[in-house]
Short mmCIF file of C-alpha atoms and ligand atoms in Angstrom, two decimals:
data_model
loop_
_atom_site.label_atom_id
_atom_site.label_comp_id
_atom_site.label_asym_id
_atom_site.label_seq_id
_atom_site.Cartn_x
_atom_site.Cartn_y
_atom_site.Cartn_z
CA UNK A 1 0.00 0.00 0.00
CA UNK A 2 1.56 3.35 -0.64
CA UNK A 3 1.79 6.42 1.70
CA UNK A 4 -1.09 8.45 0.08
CA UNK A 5 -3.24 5.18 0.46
CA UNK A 6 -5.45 5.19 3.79
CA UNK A 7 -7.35 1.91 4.62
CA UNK A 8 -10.98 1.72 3.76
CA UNK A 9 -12.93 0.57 6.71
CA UNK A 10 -16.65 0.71 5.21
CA UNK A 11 -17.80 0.20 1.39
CA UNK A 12 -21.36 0.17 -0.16
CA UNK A 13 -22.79 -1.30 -2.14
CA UNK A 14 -25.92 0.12 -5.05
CA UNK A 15 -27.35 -1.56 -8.09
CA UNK A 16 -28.62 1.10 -10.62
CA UNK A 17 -30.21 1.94 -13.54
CA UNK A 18 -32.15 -1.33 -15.92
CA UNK A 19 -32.10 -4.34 -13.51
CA UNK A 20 -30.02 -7.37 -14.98
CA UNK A 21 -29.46 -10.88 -14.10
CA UNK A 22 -26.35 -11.38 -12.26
CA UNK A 23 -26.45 -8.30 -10.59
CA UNK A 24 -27.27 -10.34 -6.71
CA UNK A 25 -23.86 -12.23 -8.00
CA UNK A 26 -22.32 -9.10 -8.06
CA UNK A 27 -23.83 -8.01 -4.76
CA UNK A 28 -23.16 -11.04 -2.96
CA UNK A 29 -19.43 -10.93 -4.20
CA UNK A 30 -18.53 -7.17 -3.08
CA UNK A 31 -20.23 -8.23 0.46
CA UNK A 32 -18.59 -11.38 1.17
CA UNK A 33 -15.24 -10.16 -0.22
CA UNK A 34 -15.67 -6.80 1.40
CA UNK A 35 -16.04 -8.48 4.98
CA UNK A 36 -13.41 -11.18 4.39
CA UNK A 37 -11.09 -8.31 3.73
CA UNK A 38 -12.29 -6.62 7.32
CA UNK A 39 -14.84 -3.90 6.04
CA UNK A 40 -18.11 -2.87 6.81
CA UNK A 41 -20.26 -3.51 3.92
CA UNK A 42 -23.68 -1.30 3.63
CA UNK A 43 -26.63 -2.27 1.04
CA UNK A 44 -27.97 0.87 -0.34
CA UNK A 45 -31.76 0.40 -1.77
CA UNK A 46 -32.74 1.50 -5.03
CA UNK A 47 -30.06 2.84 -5.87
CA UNK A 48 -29.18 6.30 -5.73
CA UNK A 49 -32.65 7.37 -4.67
CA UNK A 50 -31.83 4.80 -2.00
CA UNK A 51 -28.75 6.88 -0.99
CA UNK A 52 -30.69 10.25 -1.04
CA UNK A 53 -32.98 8.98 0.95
CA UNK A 54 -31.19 6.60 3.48
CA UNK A 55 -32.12 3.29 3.10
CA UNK A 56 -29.18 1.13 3.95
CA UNK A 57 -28.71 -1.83 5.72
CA UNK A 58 -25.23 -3.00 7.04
CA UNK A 59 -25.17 -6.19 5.54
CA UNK A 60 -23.88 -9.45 6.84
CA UNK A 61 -22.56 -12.77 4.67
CA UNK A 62 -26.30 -14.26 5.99
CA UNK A 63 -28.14 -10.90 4.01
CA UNK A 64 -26.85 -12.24 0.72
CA UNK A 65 -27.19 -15.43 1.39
CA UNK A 66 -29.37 -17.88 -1.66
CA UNK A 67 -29.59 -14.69 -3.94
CA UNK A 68 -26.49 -16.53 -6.69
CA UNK A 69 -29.12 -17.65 -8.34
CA UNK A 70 -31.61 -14.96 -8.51
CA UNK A 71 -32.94 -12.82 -11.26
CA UNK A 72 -33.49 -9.58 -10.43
CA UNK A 73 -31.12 -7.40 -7.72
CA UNK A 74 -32.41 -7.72 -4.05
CA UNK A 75 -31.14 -3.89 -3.17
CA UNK A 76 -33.64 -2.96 -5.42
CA UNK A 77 -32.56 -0.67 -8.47
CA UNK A 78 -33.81 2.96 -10.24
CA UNK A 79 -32.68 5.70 -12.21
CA UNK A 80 -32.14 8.74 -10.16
CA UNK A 81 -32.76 12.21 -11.46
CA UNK A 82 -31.61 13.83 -8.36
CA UNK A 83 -27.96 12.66 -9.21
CA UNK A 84 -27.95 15.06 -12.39
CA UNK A 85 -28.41 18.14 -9.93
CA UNK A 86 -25.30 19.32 -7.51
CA UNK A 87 -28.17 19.41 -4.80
CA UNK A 88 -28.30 15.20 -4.98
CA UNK A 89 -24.48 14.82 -5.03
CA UNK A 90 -24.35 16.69 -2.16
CA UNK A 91 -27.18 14.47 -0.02
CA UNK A 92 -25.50 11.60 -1.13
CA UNK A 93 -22.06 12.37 0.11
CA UNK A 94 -23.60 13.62 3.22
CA UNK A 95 -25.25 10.09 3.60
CA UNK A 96 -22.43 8.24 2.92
CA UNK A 97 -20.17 10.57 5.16
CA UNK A 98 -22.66 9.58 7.80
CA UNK A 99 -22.29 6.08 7.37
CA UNK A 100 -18.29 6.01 7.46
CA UNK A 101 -18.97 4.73 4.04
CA UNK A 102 -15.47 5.88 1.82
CA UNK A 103 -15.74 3.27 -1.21
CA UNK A 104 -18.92 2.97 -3.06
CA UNK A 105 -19.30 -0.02 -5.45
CA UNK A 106 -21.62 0.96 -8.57
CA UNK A 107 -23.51 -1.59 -10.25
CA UNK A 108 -25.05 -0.19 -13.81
CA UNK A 109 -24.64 0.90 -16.97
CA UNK A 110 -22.69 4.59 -18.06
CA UNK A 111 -25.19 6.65 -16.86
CA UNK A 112 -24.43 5.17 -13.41
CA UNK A 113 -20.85 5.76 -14.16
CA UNK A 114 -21.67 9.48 -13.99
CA UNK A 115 -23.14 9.95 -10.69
CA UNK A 116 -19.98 8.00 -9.61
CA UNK A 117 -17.71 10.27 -10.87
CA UNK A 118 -19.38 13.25 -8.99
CA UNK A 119 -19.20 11.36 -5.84
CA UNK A 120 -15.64 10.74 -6.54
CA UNK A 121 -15.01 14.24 -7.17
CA UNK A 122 -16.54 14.83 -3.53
CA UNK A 123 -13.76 12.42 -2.19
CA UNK A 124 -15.71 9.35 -1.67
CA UNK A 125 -13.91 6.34 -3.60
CA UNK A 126 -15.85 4.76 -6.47
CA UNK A 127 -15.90 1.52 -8.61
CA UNK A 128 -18.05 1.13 -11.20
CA UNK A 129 -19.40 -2.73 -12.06
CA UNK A 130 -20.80 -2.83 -16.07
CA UNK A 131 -24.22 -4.14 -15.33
CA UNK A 132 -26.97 -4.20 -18.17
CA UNK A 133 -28.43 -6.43 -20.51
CA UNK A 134 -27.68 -4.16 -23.45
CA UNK A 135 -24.13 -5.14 -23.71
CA UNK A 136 -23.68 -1.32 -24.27
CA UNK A 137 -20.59 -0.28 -22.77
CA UNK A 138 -17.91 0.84 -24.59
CA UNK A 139 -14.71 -0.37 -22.22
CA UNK A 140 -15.77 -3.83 -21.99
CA UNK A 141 -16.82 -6.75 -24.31
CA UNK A 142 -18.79 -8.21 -20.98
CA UNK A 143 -21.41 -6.73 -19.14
CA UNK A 144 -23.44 -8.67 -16.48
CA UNK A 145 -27.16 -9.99 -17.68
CA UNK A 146 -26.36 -10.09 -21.57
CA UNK A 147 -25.43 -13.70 -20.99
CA UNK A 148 -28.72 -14.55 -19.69
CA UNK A 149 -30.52 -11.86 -21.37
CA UNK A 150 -29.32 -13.62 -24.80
CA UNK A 151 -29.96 -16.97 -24.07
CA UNK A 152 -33.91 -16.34 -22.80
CA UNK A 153 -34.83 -14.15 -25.96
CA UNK A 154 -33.09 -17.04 -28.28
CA UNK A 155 -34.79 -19.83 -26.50
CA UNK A 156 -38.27 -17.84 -27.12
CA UNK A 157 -37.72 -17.22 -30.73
CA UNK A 158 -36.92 -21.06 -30.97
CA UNK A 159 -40.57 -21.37 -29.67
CA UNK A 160 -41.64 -18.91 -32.30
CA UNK A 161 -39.97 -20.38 -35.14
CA UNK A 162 -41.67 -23.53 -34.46
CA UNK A 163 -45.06 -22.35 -34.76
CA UNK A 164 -44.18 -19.71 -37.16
CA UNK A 165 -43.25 -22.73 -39.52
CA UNK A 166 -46.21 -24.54 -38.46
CA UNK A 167 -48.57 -22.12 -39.97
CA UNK A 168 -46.17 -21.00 -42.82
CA UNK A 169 -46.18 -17.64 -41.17
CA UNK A 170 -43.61 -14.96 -41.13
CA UNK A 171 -42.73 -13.48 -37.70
CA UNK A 172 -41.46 -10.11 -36.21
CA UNK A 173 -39.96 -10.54 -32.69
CA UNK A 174 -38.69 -7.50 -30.84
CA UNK A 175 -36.31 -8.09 -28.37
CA UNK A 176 -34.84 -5.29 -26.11
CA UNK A 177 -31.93 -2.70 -26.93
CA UNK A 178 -33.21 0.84 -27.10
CA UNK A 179 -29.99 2.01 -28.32
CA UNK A 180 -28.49 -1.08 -28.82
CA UNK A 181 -28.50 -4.25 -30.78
CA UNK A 182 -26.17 -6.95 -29.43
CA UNK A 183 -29.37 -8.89 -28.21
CA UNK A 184 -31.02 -8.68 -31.55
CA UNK A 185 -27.64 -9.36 -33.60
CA UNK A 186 -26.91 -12.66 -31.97
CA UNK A 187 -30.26 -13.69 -31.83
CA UNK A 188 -30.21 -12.86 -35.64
CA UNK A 189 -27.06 -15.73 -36.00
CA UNK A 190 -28.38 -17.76 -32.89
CA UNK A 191 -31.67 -18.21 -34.39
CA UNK A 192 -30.72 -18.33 -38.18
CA UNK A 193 -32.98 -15.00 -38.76
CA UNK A 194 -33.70 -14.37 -42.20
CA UNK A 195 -33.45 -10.51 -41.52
CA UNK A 196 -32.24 -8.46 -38.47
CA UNK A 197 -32.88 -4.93 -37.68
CA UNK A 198 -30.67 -3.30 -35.80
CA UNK A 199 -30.49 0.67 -34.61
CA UNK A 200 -27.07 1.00 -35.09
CA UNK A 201 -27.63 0.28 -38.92
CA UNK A 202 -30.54 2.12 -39.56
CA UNK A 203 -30.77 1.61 -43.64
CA UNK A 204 -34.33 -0.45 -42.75
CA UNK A 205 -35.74 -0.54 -46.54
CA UNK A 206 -39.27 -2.65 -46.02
CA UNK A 207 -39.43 -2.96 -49.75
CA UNK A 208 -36.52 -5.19 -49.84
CA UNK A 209 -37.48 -6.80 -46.39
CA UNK A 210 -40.77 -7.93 -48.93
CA UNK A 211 -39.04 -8.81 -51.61
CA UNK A 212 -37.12 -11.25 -49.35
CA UNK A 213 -40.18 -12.87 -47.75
CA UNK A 214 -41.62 -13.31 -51.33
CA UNK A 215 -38.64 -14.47 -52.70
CA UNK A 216 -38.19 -16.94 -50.06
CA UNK A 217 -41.52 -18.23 -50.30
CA UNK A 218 -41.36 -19.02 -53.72
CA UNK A 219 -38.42 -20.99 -53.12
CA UNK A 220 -40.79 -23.00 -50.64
CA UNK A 221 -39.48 -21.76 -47.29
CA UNK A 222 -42.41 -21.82 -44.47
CA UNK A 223 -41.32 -19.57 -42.14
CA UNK A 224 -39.36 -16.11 -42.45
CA UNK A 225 -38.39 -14.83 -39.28
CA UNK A 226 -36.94 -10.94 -38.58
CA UNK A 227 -35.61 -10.00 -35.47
CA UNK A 228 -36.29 -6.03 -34.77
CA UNK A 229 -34.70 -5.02 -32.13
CA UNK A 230 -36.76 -2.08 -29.73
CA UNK A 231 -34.86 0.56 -30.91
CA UNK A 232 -35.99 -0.05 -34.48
CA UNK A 233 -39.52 -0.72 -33.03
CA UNK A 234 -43.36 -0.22 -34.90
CA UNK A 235 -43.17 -4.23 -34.93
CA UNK A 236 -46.81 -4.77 -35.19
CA UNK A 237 -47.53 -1.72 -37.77
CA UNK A 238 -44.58 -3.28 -39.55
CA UNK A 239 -46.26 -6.61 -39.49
CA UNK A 240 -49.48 -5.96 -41.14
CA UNK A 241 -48.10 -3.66 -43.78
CA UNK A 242 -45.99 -6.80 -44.60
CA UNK A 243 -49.18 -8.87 -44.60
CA UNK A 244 -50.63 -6.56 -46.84
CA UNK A 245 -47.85 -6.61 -49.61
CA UNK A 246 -46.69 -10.70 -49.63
CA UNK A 247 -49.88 -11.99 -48.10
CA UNK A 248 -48.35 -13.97 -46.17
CA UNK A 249 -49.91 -13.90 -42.40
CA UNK A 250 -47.56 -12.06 -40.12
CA UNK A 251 -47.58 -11.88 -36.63
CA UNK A 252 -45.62 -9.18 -34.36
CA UNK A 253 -44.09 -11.08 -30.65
CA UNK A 254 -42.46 -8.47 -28.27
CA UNK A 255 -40.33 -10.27 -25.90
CA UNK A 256 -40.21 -7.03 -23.69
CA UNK A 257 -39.22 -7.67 -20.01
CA UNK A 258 -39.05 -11.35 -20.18
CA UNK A 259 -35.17 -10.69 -21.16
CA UNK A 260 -34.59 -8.86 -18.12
CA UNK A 261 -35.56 -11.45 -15.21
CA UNK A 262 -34.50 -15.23 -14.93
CA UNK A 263 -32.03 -17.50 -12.96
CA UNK A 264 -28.47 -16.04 -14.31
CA UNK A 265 -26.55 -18.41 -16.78
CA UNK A 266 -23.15 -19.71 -15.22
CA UNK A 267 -21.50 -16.88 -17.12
CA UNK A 268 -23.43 -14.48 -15.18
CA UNK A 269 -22.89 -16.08 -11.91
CA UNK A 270 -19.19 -16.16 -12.65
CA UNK A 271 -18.22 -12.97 -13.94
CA UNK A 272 -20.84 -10.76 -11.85
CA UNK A 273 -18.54 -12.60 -8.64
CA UNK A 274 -15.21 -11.85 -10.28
CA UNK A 275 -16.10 -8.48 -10.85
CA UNK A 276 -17.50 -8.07 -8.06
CA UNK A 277 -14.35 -8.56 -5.95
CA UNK A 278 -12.47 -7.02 -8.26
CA UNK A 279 -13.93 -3.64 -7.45
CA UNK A 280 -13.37 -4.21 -3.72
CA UNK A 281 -9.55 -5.27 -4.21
CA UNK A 282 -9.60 -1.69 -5.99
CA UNK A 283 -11.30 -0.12 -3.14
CA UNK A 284 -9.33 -1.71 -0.97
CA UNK A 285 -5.87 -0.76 -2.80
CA UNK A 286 -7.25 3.12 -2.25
CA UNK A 287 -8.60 2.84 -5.75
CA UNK A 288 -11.29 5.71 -7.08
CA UNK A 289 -12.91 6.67 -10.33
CA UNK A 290 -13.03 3.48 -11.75
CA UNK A 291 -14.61 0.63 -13.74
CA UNK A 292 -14.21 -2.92 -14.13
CA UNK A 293 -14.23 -4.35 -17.40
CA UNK A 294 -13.75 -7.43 -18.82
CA UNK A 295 -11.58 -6.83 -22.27
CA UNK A 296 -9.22 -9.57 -24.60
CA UNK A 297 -9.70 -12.12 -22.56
CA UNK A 298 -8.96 -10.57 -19.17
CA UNK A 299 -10.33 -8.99 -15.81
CA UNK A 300 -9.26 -5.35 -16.01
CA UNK A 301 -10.23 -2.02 -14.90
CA UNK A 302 -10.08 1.79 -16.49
CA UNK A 303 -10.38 5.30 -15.11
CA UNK A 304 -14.34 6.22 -15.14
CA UNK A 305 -13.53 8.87 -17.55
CA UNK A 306 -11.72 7.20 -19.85
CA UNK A 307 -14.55 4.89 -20.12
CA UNK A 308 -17.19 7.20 -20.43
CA UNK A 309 -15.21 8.55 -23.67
CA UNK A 310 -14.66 5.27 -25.60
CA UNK A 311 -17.17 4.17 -28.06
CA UNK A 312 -17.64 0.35 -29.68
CA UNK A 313 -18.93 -0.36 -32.55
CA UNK A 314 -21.66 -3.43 -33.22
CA UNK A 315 -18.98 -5.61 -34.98
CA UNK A 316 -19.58 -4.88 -38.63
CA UNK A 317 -18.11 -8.71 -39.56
CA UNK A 318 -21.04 -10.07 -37.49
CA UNK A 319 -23.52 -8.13 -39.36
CA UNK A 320 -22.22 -9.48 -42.59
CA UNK A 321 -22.11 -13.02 -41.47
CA UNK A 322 -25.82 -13.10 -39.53
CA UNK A 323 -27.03 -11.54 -43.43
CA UNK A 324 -25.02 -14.43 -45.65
CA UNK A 325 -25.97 -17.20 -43.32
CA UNK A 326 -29.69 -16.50 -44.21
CA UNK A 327 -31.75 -15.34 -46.83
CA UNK A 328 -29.06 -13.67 -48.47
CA UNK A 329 -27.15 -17.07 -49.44
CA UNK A 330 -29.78 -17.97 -51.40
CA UNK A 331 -29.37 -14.93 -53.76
CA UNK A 332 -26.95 -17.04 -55.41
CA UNK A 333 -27.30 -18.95 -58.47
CA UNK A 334 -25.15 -22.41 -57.24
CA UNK A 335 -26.46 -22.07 -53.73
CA UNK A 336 -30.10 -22.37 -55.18
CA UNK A 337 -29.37 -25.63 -56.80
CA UNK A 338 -29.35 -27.40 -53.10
CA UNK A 339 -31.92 -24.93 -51.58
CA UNK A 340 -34.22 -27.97 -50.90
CA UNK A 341 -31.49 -29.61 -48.63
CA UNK A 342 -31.44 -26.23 -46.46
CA UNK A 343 -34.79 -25.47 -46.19
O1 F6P B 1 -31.84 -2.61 -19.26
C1 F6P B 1 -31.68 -2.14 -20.54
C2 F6P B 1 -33.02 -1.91 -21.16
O2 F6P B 1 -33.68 -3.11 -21.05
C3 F6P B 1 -33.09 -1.43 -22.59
O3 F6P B 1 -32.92 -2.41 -23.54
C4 F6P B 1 -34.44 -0.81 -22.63
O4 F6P B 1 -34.55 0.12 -23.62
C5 F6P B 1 -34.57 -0.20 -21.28
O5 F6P B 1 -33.73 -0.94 -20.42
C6 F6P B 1 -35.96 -0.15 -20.76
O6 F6P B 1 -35.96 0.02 -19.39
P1 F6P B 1 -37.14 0.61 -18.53
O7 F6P B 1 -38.40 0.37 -19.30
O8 F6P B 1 -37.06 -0.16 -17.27
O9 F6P B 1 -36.85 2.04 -18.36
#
């Protein structure tokens, strides 16, 4: 430990912004590594607000105990507008000052990361934890709940597919990403989509969506499914105009908040932990302003600002692959020859 470093004795612990499963992983881990390491740990209720407004509990290793394999986040979780005005920083530094609490583990997405900061600037020590189903921040290529997220919304457009095929139907299913389309991309190559729409490519041209499904059907295939993700949205407008112009009966399924809850994958339950811990072994090292991240194959953390300025971009090779693994393949003259064997 160097000079400058003092010893944290008390850390808390919030969960903010979009819930996501793995986030009681997460919890669990800074408690039970916080007090194995000698601190006092604090659970802070919804979040910020939960700050503001005092609701912690000091929390023991029985508090968190049976919550691995939860959905959800037992502290509770919102998004705080009080945290965008100098008047909230300044309540929550006087609650945490109150509480002896010096380290402050963040679980949430980038707007998260920005009430940290502030705090930080106030001298209270902050780690950020990437938590969101989105898979939207830039500084890490993990962030906890996508896992699980992923794996419900492609398990439910297996289920669609079936019946979608069943009644020769073609199906829109909207799964979540507001500004985002991770979830909708791999679903696209998970669930061998014949079209995926994704907000960060925003060139959606229905005609050719049409000519697709027509296409395909006169080839013989009996489903056609698109995944739209919610930032493209207007699935069930978008479904009967398609009806209209291929007549082929299309039905609109949005996933919605299905995606968010659920039992967290093993990926979840192991990563949320790691990270976790990692952000109190940075608290405890006198650490501040920082994020956890999981990046080329390794546990790793960044300043908060640093983090807040990188940008990623949906990987443009997995966009090209999702489109020639489906409808697109069959554009060509030789693949069309064994077209029955694919079907
Ligand atoms: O948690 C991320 C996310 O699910 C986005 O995909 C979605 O746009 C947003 O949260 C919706 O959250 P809420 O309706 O809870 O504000």
């Amino acid at each position: 430990m160097k000079m400058a470093e003092k010893k944290i004795k008390a850390i808390g612990v919030l969960t903010s912004g979009g819930d996501a499963p793995g986030m009681n992983a997460a919890v669990r881990a800074v408690v039970r590594h916080g007090l194995t390491k000698g601190m006092k740990v604090f659970g802070i209720k919804r979040g910020y607000s939960g700050l503001i407004d005092e609701e912690i509990i000091e929390m023991k290793a029985g508090n968190v105990s049976g919550i691995l394999s939860l959905g959800g986040t037992v502290l509770g979780t919102a998004r705080c507008k009080e945290m965008r005005t100098p008047e909230g920083i300044a309540r929550a530094v006087e609650v945490c000052n109150k509480y002896g609490i010096e380290g402050l583990v963040v679980i949430g997405g980038d707007g998260s990361y920005r009430g940290a900061e502030k705090l930080a600037n106030e001298g209270i020590n902050v780690v950020g934890v990437p938590g969101t189903i989105d898979l939207d921040i830039a500084c890490t290529e993990y962030t906890i709940g996508f896992d699980t997220a992923v794996n419900t919304a492609m398990e439910a457009i297996d289920k669609v597919r079936d019946t979608s095929s069943s009644h020769e139907r073609c199906s829109i299913i909207e799964v979540m990403g507001r500004n985002a389309g991770y979830i909708a991309l791999w679903c696209g190559i998970a669930n061998g989509a014949e079209d995926v729409l994704l907000p960060e490519k925003y060139d959606y041209d229905e005609q050719k969506l049409i000519d697709n499904i027509i296409d395909n059907r006169r080839r013989g295939k009996t489903h056609h499914i698109i995944v739209n993700a919610e930032g493209v949205g207007h699935s069930a407008s978008m479904a009967r105009r398609i009806e209209a112009a291929t007549g082929m009966e299309t039905r609109a399924t949005i996933l919605g908040y299905m995606q968010r809850g659920g039992s967290p994958t093993c990926k979840d339950r192991v990563y949320a932990s790691t990270m976790g811990c990692l952000a109190v072994d940075l608290l405890a090292e006198g650490k501040t302003k920082r994020v956890v991240s999981y990046a080329n194959g390794k546990f790793r953390d960044y300043d908060i600002n640093e983090a807040l300025a990188m940008t990623k971009e949906i990987d443009p090779y997995q966009i090209e692959i999702c489109s020639s693994l489906s409808h697109n393949y069959y554009k060509t003259e030789e693949a069309a020859l064994d077209v029955d064997e694919e079907l």
